[in-house]
CSV table of C-alpha atoms and ligand atoms in Angstrom, one decimal:
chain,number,residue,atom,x,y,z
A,1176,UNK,CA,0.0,0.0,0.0
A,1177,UNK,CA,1.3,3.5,-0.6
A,1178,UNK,CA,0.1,6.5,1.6
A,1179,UNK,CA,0.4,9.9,1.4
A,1180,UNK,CA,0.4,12.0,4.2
A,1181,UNK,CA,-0.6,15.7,4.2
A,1182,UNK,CA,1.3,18.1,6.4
A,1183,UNK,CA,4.2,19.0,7.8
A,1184,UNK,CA,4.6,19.1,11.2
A,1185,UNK,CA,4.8,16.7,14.3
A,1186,UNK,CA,1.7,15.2,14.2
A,1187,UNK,CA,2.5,14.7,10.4
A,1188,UNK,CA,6.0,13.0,11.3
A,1189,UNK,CA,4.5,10.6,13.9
A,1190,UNK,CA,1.6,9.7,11.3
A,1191,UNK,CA,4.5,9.0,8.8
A,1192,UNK,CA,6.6,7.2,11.2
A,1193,UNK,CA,3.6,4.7,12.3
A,1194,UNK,CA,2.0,4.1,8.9
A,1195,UNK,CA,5.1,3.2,7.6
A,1196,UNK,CA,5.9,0.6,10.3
A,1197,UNK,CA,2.0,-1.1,9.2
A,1198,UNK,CA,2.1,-4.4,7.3
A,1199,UNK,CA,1.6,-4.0,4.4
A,1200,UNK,CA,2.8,-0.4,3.6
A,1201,UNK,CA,5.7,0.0,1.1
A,1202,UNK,CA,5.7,3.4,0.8
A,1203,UNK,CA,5.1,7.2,2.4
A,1204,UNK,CA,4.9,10.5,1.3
A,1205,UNK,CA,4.1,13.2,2.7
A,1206,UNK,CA,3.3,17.0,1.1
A,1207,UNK,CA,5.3,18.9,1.6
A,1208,UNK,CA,6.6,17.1,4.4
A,1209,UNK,CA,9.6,17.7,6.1
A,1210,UNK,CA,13.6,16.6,6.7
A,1211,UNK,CA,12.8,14.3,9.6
A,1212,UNK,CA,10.7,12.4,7.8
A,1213,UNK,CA,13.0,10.8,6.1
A,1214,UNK,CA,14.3,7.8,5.0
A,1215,UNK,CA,11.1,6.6,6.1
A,1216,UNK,CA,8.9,8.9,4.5
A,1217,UNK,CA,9.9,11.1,1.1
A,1218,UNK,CA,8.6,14.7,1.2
A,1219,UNK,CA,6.7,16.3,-1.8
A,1220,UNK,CA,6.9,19.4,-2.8
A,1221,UNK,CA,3.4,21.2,-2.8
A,1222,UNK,CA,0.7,23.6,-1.1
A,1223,UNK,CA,-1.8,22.1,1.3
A,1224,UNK,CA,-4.1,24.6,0.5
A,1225,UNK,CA,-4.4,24.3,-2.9
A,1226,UNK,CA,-6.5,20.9,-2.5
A,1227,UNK,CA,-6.7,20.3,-6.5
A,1228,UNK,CA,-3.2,20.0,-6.9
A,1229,UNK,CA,-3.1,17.7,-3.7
A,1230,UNK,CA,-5.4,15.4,-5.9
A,1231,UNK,CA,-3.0,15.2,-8.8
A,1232,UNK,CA,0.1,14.8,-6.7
A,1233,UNK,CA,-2.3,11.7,-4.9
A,1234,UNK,CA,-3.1,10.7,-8.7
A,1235,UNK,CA,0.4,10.7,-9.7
A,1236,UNK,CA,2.2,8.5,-7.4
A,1237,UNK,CA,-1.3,6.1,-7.3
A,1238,UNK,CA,-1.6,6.6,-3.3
A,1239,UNK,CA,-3.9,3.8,-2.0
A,1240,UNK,CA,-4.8,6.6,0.7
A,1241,UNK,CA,-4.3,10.3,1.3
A,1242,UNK,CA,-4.2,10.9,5.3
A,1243,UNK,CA,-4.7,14.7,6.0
A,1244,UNK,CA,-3.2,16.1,9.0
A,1245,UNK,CA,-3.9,20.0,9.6
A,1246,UNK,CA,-7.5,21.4,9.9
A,1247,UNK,CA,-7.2,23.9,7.1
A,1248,UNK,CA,-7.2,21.7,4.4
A,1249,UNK,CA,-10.3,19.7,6.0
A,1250,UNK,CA,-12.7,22.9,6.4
A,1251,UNK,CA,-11.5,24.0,2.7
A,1252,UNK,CA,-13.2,20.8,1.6
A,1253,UNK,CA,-10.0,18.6,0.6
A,1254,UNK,CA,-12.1,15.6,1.4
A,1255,UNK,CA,-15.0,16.5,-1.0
A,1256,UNK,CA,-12.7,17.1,-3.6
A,1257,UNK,CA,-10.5,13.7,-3.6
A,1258,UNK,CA,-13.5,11.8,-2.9
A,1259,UNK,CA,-15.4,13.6,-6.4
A,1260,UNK,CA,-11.9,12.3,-8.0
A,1261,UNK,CA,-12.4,8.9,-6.9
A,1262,UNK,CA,-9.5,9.0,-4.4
A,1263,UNK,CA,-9.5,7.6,-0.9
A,1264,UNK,CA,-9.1,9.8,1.6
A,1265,UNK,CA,-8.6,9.3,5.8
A,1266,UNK,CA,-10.1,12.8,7.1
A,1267,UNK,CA,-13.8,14.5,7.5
A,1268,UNK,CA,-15.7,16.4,4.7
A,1269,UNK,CA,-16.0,19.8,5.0
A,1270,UNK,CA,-19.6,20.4,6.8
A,1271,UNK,CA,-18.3,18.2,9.4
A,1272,UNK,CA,-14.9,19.4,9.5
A,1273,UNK,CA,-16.9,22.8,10.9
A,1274,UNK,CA,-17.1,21.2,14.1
A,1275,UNK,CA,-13.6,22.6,14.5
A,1276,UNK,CA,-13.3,25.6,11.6
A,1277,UNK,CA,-16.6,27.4,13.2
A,1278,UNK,CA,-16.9,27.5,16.9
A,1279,UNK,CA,-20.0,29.3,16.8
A,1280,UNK,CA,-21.1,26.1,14.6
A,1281,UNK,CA,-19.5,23.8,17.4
A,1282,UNK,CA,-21.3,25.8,20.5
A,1283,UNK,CA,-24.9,25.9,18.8
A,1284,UNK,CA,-24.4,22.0,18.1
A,1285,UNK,CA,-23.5,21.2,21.3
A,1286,UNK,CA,-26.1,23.0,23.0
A,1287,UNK,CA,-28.8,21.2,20.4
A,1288,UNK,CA,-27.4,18.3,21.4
A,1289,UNK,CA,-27.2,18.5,24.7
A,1290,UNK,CA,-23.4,18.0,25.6
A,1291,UNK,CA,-22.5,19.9,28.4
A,1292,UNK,CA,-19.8,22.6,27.5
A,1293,UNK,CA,-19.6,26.6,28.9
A,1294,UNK,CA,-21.9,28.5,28.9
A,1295,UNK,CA,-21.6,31.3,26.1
A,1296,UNK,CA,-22.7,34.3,24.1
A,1297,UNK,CA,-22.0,35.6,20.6
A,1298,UNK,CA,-21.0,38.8,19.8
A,1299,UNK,CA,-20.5,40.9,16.3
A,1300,UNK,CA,-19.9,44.4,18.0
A,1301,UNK,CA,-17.2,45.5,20.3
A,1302,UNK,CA,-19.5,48.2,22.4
A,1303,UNK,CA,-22.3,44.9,23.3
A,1304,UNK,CA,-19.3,42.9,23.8
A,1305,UNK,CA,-17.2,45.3,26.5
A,1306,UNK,CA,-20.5,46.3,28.0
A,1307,UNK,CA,-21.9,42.5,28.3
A,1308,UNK,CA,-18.3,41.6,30.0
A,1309,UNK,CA,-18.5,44.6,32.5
A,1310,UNK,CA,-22.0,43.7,33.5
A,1311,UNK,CA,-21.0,40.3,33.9
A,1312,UNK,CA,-18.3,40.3,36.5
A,1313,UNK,CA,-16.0,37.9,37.0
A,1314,UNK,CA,-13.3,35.7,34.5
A,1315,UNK,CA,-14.4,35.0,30.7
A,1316,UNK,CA,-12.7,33.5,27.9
A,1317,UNK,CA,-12.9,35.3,24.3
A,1318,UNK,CA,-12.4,33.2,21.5
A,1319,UNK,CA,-12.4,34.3,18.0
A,1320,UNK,CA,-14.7,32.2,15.8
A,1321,UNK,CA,-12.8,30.4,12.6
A,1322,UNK,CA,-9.4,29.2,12.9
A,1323,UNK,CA,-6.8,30.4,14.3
A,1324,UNK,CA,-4.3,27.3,15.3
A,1325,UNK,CA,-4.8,27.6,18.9
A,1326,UNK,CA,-3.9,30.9,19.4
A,1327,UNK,CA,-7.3,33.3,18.5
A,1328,UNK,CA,-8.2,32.2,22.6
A,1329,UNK,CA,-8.1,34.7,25.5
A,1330,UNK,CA,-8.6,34.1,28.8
A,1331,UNK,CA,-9.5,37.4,30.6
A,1332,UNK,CA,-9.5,37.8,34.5
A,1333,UNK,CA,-10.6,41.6,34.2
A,1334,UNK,CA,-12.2,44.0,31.9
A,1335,UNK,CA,-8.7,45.4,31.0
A,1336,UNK,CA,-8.0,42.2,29.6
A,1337,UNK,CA,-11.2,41.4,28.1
A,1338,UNK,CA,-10.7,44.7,25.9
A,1339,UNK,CA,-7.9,43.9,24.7
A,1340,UNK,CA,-8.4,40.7,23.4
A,1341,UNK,CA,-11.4,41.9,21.6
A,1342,UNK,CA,-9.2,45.1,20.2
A,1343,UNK,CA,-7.4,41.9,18.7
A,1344,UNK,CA,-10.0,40.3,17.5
A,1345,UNK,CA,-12.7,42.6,16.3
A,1346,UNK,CA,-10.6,45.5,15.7
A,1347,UNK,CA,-7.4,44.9,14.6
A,1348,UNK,CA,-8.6,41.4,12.6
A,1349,UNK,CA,-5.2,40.0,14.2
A,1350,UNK,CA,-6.8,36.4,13.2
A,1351,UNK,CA,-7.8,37.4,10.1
A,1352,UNK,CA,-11.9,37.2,8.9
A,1353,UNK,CA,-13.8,36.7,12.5
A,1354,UNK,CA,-16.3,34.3,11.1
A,1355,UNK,CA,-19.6,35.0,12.2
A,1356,UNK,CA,-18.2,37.1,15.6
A,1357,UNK,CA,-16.8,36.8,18.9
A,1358,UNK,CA,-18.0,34.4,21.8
A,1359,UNK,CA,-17.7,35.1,24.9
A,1360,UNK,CA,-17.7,31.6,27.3
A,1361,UNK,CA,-18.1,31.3,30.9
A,1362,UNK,CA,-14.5,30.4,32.4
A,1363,UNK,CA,-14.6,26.5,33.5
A,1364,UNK,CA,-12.1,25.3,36.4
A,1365,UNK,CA,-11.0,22.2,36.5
A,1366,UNK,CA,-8.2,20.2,34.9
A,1367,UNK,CA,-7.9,19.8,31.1
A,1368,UNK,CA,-7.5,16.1,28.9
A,1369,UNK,CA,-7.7,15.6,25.0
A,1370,UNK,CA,-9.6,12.6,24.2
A,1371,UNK,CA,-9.6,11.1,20.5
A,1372,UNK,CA,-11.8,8.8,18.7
A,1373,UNK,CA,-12.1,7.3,15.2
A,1374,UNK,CA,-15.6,7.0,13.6
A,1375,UNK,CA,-16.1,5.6,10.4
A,1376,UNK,CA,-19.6,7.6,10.3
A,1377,UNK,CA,-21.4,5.4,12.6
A,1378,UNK,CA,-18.7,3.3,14.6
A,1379,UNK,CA,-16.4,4.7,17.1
A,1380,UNK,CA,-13.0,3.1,18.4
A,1381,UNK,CA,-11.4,5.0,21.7
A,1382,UNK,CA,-7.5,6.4,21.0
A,1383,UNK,CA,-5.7,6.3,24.3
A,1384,UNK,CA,-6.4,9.5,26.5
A,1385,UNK,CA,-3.4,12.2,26.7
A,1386,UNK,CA,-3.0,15.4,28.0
A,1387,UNK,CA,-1.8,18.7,26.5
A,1388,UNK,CA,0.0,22.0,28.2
A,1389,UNK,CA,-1.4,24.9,25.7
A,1390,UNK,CA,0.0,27.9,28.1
A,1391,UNK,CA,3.3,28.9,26.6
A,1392,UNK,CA,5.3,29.1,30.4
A,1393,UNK,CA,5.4,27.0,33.4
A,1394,UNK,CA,2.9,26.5,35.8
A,1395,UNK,CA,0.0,27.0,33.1
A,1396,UNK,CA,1.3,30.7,32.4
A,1397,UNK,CA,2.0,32.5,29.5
A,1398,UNK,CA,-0.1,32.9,26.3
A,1399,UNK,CA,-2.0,29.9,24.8
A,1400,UNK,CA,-0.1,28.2,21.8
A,1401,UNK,CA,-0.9,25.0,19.9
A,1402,UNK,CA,0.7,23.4,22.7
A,1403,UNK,CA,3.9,22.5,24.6
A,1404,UNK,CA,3.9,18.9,25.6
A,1405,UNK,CA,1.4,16.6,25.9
A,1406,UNK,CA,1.5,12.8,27.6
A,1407,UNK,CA,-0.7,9.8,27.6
A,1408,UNK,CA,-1.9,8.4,29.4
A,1409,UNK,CA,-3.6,10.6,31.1
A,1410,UNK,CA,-4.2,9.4,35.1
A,1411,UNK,CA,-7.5,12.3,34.9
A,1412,UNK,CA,-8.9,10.0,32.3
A,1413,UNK,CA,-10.0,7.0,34.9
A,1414,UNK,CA,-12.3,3.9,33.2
A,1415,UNK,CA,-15.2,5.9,35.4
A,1416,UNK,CA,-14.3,9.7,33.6
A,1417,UNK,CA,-13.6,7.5,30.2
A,1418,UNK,CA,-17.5,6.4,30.2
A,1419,UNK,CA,-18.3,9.6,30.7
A,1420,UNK,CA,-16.7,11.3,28.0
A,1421,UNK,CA,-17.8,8.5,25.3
A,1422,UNK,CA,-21.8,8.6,26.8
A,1423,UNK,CA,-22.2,12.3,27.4
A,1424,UNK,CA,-19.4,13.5,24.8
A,1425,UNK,CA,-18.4,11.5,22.0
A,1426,UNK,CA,-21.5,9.6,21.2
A,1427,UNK,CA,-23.5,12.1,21.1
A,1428,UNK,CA,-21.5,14.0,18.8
A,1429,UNK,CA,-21.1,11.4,16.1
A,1430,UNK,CA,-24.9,10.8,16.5
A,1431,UNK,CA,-26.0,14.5,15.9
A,1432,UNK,CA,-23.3,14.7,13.2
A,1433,UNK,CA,-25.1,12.0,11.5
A,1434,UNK,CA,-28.6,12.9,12.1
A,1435,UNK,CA,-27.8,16.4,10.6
A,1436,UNK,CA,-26.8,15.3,7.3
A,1437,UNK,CA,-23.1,15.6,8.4
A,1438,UNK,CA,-21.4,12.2,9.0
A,1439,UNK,CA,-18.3,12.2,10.9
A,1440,UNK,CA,-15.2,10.0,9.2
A,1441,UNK,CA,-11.8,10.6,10.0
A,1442,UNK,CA,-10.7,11.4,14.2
A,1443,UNK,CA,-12.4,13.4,16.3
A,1444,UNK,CA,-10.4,15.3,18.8
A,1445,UNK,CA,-12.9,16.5,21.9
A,1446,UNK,CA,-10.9,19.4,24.0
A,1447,UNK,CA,-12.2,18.5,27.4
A,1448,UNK,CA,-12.3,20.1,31.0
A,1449,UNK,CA,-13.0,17.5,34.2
A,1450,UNK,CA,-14.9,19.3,36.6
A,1451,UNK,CA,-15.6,16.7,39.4
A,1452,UNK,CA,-15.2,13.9,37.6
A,1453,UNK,CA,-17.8,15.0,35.3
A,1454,UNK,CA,-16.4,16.4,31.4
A,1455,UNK,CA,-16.9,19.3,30.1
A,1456,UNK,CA,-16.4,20.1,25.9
A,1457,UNK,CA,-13.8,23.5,25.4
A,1458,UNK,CA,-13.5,22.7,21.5
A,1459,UNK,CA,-14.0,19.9,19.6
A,1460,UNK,CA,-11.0,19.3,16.5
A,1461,UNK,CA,-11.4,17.8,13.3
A,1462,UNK,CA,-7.8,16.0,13.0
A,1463,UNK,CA,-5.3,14.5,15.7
A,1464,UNK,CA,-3.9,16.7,17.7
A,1465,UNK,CA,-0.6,18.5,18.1
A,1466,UNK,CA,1.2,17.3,20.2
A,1467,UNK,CA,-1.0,14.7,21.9
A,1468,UNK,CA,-0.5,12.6,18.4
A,1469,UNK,CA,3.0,12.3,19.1
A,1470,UNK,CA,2.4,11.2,22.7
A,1471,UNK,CA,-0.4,8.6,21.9
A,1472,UNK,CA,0.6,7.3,18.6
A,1473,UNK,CA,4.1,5.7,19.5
A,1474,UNK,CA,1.9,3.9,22.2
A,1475,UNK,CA,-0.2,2.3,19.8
A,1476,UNK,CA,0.2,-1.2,20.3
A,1477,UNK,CA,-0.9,-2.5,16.8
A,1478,UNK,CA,-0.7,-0.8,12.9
A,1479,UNK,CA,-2.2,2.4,12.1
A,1480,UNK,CA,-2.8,1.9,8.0
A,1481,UNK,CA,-5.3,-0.5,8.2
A,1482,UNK,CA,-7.6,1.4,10.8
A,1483,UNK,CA,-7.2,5.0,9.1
A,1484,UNK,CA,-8.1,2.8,5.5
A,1485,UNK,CA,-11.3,1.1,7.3
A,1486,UNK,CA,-12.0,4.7,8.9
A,1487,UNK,CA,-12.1,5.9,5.2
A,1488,UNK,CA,-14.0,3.1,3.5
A,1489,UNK,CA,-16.4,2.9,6.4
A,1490,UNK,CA,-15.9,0.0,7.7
A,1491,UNK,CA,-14.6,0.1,11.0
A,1492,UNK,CA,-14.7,-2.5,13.5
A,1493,UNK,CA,-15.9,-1.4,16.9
A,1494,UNK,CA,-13.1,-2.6,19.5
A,1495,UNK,CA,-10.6,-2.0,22.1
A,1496,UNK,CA,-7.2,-1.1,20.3
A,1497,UNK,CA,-4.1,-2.5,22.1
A,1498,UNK,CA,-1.8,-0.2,23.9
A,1499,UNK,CA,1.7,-0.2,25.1
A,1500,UNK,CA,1.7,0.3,28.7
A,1501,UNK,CA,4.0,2.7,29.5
A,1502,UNK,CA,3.7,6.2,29.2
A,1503,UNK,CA,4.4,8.5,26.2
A,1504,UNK,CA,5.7,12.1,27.2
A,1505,UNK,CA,6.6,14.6,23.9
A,1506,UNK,CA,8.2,18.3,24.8
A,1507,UNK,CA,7.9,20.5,22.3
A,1508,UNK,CA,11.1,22.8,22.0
A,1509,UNK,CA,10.4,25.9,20.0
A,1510,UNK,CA,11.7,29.8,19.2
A,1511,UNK,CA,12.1,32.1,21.3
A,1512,UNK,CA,8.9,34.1,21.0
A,1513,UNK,CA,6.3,32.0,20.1
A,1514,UNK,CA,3.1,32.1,20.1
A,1515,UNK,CA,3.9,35.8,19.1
A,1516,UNK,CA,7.1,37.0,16.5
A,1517,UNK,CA,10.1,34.7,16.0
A,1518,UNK,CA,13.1,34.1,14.3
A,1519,UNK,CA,13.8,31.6,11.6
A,1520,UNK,CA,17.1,29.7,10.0
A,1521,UNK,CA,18.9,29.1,13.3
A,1522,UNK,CA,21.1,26.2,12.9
A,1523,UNK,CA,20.4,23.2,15.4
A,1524,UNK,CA,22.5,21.0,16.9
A,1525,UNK,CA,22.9,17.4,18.7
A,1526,UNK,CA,20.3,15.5,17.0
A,1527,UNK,CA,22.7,12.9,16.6
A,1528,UNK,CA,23.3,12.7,19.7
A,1529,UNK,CA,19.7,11.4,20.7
A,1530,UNK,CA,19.1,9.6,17.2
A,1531,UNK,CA,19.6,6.1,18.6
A,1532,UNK,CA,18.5,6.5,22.4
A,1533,UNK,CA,16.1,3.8,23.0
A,1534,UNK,CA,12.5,4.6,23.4
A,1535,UNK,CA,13.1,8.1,22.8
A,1536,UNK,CA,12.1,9.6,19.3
A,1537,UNK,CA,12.2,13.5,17.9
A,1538,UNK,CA,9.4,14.2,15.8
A,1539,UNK,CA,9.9,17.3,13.7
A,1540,UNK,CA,7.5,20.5,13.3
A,1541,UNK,CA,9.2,24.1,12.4
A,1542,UNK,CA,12.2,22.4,10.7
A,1543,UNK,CA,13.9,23.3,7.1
A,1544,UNK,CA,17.6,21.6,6.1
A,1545,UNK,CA,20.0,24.3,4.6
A,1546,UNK,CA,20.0,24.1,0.8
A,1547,UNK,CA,24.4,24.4,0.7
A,1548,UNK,CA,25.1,22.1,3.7
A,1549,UNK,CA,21.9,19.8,5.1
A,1550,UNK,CA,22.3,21.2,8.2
A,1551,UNK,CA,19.0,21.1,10.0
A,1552,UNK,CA,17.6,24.7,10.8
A,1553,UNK,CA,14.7,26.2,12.5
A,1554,UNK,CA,11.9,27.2,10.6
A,1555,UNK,CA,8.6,27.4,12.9
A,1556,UNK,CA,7.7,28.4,15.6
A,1557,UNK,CA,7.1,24.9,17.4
A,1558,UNK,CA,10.3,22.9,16.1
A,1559,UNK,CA,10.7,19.8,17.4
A,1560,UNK,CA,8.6,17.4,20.0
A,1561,UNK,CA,11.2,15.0,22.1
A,1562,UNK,CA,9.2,11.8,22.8
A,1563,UNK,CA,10.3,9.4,25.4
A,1564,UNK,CA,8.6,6.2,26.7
A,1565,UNK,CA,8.9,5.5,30.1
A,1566,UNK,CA,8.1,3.4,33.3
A,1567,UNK,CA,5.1,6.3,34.4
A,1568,UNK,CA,5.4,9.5,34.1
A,1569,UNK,CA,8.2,10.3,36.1
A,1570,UNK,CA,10.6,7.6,33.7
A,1571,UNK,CA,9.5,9.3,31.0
A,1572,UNK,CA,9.6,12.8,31.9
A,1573,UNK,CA,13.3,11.9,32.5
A,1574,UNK,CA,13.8,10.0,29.6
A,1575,UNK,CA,12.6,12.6,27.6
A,1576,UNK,CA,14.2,15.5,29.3
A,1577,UNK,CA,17.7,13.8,29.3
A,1578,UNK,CA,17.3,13.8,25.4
A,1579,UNK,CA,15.9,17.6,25.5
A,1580,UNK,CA,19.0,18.9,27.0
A,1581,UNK,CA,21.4,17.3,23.8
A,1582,UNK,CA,19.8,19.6,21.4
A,1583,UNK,CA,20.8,22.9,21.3
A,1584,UNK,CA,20.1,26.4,18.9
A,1585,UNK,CA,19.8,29.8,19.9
A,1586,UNK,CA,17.2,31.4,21.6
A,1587,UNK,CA,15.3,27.6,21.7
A,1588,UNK,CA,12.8,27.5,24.7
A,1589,UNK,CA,10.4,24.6,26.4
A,1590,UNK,CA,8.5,23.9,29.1
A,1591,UNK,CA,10.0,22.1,31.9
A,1592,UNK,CA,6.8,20.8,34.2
A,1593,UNK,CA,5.7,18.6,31.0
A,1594,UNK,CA,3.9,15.9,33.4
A,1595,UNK,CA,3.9,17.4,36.6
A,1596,UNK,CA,0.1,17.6,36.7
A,1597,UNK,CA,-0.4,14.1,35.9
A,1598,UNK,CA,2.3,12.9,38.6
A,1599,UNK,CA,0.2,14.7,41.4
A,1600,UNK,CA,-2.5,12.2,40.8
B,2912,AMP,P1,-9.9,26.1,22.6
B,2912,AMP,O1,-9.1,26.4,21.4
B,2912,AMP,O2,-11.3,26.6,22.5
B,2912,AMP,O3,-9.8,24.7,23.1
B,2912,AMP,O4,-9.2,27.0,23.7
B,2912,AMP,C1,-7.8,26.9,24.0
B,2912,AMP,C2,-7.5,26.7,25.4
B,2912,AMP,O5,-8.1,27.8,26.2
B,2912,AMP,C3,-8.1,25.5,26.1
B,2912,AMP,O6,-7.3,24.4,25.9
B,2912,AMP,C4,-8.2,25.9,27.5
B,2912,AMP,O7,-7.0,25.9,28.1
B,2912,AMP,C5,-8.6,27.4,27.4
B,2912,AMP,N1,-10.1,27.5,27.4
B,2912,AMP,C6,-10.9,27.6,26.4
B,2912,AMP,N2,-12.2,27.7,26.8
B,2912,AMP,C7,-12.2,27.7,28.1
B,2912,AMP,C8,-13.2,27.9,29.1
B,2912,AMP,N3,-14.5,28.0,28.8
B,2912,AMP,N4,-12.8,27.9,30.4
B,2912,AMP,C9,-11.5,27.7,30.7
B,2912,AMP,N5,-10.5,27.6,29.8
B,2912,AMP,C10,-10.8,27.6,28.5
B,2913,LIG,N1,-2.7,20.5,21.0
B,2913,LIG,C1,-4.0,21.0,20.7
B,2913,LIG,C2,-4.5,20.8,19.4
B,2913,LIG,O1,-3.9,20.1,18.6
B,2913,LIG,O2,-5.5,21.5,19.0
């Protein structure tokens, strides 16, 4: 079988790195890619936006399956257009990829279908906005509707803050077109878990539970970012919270999806808070997520290909998937300055230094190789994510750590309490 990926970042490089190791698979490529996916997978040059193009390049090399990894691709329809060309394709079509590119879409749904998220409000104008905030004491969280890879979310603790983030948003367009407006959510306490399911439309198999870090800084401070480390499992995620979150959460959600003429294939990706025990739904994502695929996939205990091909010819079997035991923990090192500004082209060293460690693998995001020498150089703002398996989380935060401090560039910057959370449990 031959698969090509879409993407170019971590979650792409693990999806590479585990389809390639199915039975069956002779070959991977992956647009455009990037330098750490190889020899494995072979990067191909091309724009994942321009989802026509994407079909030829699939066409060309005679890919038995396209596996998309980013959302923007999935809410620009890349799944309606392969599938028009006859070309199999592992990822949702676009109406139901809006459970992720419209979050207006994703909080009206929920509420139809009664899955219990925050409370919120939608606003097109600043004034109504400010003035619904002031009236409304207390913390809020402003979110910008559309996508805006993790970053268009603000959580305000006063009305200084509040107007500011919706300066950003509705005045200044800092995430580009706002969509149908601004919501404003109730702020929920508790501690936060990613949870991830394949559906085939109808059928539903559990992914292992994981658990992200999105604040940029230590001790959950900072700005939010696509996140910063993720592990899995995640102890939050108990057999009792797990039944939870498939009868209140997931089902639900692929049911409604179904009943309203929009059918679910490909992973769904439920941002959760646990309140009590009890979840609660922050955003729901139309692809794996990034980081937490990094941390969950090299636990998967059997092949990938053959479950993302049944995924996309509907015919998933309903079942518990088999799991290495031990825990997965990824860092994510990245440039000085994300979420915001950053520099690029800053040459990195001592990857070869943690190439052969055992259990430990570096999945690549923000990473280009210099055209004169090969060396490998920064190019994102999240660059790489250090994976370790370990005995626990405490084995693999080590692990992983150990390998972290090999790798060096300028001005690179990570979070050191990847874990802690999970280790007070
Ligand atoms: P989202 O992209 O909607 O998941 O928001 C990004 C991050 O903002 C989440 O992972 C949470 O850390 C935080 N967040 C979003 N909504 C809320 C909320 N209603 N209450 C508390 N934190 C939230
Ligand atoms: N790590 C969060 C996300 O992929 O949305």
């Amino acid at each position: 079988m031959k698969i090509l990926v879409v993407g170019s970042g971590g979650r792409e490089h693990v999806l590479s790195w585990a389809l390639r190791r199915s039975a069956g698979v002779m070959d991977v490529f992956a647009v455009p890619g990037n330098p750490g996916m190889l020899p494995g997978a072979q990067p191909v040059p091309g724009k994942i936006e321009d989802l026509e193009s994407l079909a030829d390049i699939a066409e060309n090399l005679k890919a038995d399956l396209t596996v998309v990894g980013p959302e923007a691709p999935l809410c620009k329809g890349i799944t309606d257009v392969f599938k028009a060309r006859g070309l199999k394709v592992f990822g949702p079509s676009a109406q139901a990829a809006e459970i992720e590119g419209s979050k207006i879409f994703a909080k009206e749904f929920m509420v139809r279908h009664n899955i219990p998220t925050a409370r919120h409000r939608v606003f097109t104008e600043h004034d109504k906005a400010l003035a619904y905030i002031k009236y409304n004491k207390g913390s809020h969280v402003i979110k910008a509707d559309g996508l805006a890879a993790g970053k268009g979310v603000f959580i305000c603790d006063t009305p200084e803050e509040a107007e500011t983030a919706l300066n950003k948003i509705l005045t200044e367009r800092a995430f580009g077109d706002i969509g149908q407006g601004v919501i404003i959510e109730e702020k929920l306490e508790g501690e936060e878990c990613s949870f991830m399911v394949l559906c085939d439309g109808e059928r539903v198999v559990k992914l292992a539970s994981s658990q992200d870090h999105k604040r940029a800084l230590d001790e959950d401070k900072g700005p939010n970012t696509g996140g910063m480390g993720a592990y899995s499992p995640a102890p939050i995620v108990t057999k009792e919270v797990e039944d939870r979150i498939m009868n209140t959460v997931i089902k639900p959600a692929i049911k409604g999806l179904a009943e309203e003429g929009r059918p679910y294939q490909g992973v769904l990706y439920a941002g959760l808070m646990i309140k009590e025990g009890l979840p609660f739904v922050l955003e729901f994502n139309c692809r794996f997520g990034d980081p937490e695929a990094q941390a969950v996939l090299v636990r998967l205990g059997e092949d990938l290909a053959p479950l993302l091909k049944a995924v996309a010819e509907g015919e998933l079997e309903e079942r518990d998937l088999k799991w290495d035991p031990r825990t997965a923990l990824c860092v994510v090192m990245a440039s000085k300055g994300y979420p915001g500004e950053y520099e690029k082209g800053i040459p990195i060293d001592g990857l070869d230094d943690v190439e052969n460690i055992p259990d430990v693998r570096v999945f690549f995001s923000g990473v280009a190789t210099d055209p004169e020498d090969g060396q490998m150089m920064t190019s994102g703002g999240r660059v790489l994510g250090v994976t370790a398996l370990g005995d626990g989380i405490s084995d693999a935060q080590v692990r992983a750590y150990d390998a972290v401090g090999k790798i060096h560039w300028d001005g690179a910057f990570y979070r050191k309490d990847i874990g802690d959370k999970g280790l007070k449990k």
